[in-house]
Amino acid sequence: VVTAKILVYPFKSLPAAETERAYVLPRGALEHDRRFCLLDADGNVLNGKRTAAIHALRATHDLTAGSTTLWT
């Protein structure tokens, strides 16, 4: 299979990370995809459908280090 680009989303609702390879995990998901989410003060998951302000966040991901930097 030839692909032009592989994108994973380490954090639900945040910008993607481009990667050269992605492993399919036993449960069928791609490694690093939607591993994390942001929570509000009450412990509820933040997403773009319920919290429009999340679309203002920008992110860079270092998949090897397991780190994400956020800014607006």
Tab-separated table of C-alpha atoms in Angstrom:
chain	number	residue	atom	x	y	z
A	1	VAL	CA	0.000	0.000	0.000
A	2	VAL	CA	1.360	3.412	-0.947
A	3	THR	CA	0.245	6.461	0.993
A	4	ALA	CA	0.961	10.122	0.345
A	5	LYS	CA	0.720	11.186	3.973
A	6	ILE	CA	-0.019	9.615	7.356
A	7	LEU	CA	-1.617	11.796	10.013
A	8	VAL	CA	-2.325	10.796	13.596
A	9	TYR	CA	-4.083	12.851	16.237
A	10	PRO	CA	-2.363	12.232	19.608
A	11	PHE	CA	-4.916	14.471	21.363
A	12	LYS	CA	-8.589	14.255	20.502
A	13	SER	CA	-9.753	17.465	18.745
A	14	LEU	CA	-6.268	19.001	18.388
A	15	PRO	CA	-4.167	19.391	15.218
A	16	ALA	CA	-2.568	16.301	13.712
A	17	ALA	CA	0.995	15.035	13.663
A	18	GLU	CA	2.474	13.780	10.411
A	19	THR	CA	4.484	10.570	10.636
A	20	GLU	CA	6.435	8.426	8.188
A	21	ARG	CA	5.004	5.180	9.535
A	22	ALA	CA	2.105	4.136	11.697
A	23	TYR	CA	1.701	0.777	13.320
A	24	VAL	CA	-1.730	-0.780	13.570
A	25	LEU	CA	-2.316	-1.859	17.168
A	26	PRO	CA	-4.095	-5.111	18.100
A	27	ARG	CA	-7.362	-3.240	18.714
A	28	GLY	CA	-7.174	-1.793	15.159
A	29	ALA	CA	-6.185	1.795	15.996
A	30	LEU	CA	-3.038	3.512	14.765
A	31	GLU	CA	-0.213	3.922	17.265
A	32	HIS	CA	-0.237	7.462	18.768
A	33	ASP	CA	-3.758	8.221	17.484
A	34	ARG	CA	-6.106	9.752	20.070
A	35	ARG	CA	-4.069	8.506	23.018
A	36	PHE	CA	-4.911	11.590	25.072
A	37	CYS	CA	-7.686	14.103	25.605
A	38	LEU	CA	-8.093	17.417	27.379
A	39	LEU	CA	-10.419	17.611	30.372
A	40	ASP	CA	-12.232	20.554	31.910
A	41	ALA	CA	-12.180	21.304	35.639
A	42	ASP	CA	-15.078	18.885	36.179
A	43	GLY	CA	-13.310	16.021	34.407
A	44	ASN	CA	-15.385	16.194	31.221
A	45	VAL	CA	-13.670	15.625	27.875
A	46	LEU	CA	-13.169	18.805	25.853
A	47	ASN	CA	-13.888	18.507	22.157
A	48	GLY	CA	-14.555	20.813	19.249
A	49	LYS	CA	-18.249	19.947	19.088
A	50	ARG	CA	-18.999	21.216	22.595
A	51	THR	CA	-16.138	23.680	23.117
A	52	ALA	CA	-15.500	25.850	20.053
A	53	ALA	CA	-12.496	27.549	21.709
A	54	ILE	CA	-10.489	24.335	21.319
A	55	HIS	CA	-10.179	25.137	17.590
A	56	ALA	CA	-7.982	28.132	18.497
A	57	LEU	CA	-5.316	25.828	19.975
A	58	ARG	CA	-2.277	24.991	17.869
A	59	ALA	CA	-0.045	22.012	18.604
A	60	THR	CA	3.246	20.430	17.703
A	61	HIS	CA	3.845	16.822	18.633
A	62	ASP	CA	7.050	14.892	19.170
A	63	LEU	CA	5.824	11.311	18.848
A	64	THR	CA	9.220	9.833	19.781
A	65	ALA	CA	9.461	11.829	23.016
A	66	GLY	CA	5.737	11.584	23.712
A	67	SER	CA	5.397	15.338	24.122
A	68	THR	CA	3.017	17.964	22.809
A	69	THR	CA	3.389	21.747	22.878
A	70	LEU	CA	0.216	23.851	22.789
A	71	TRP	CA	-0.260	27.547	22.044
A	72	THR	CA	-2.894	29.945	20.745
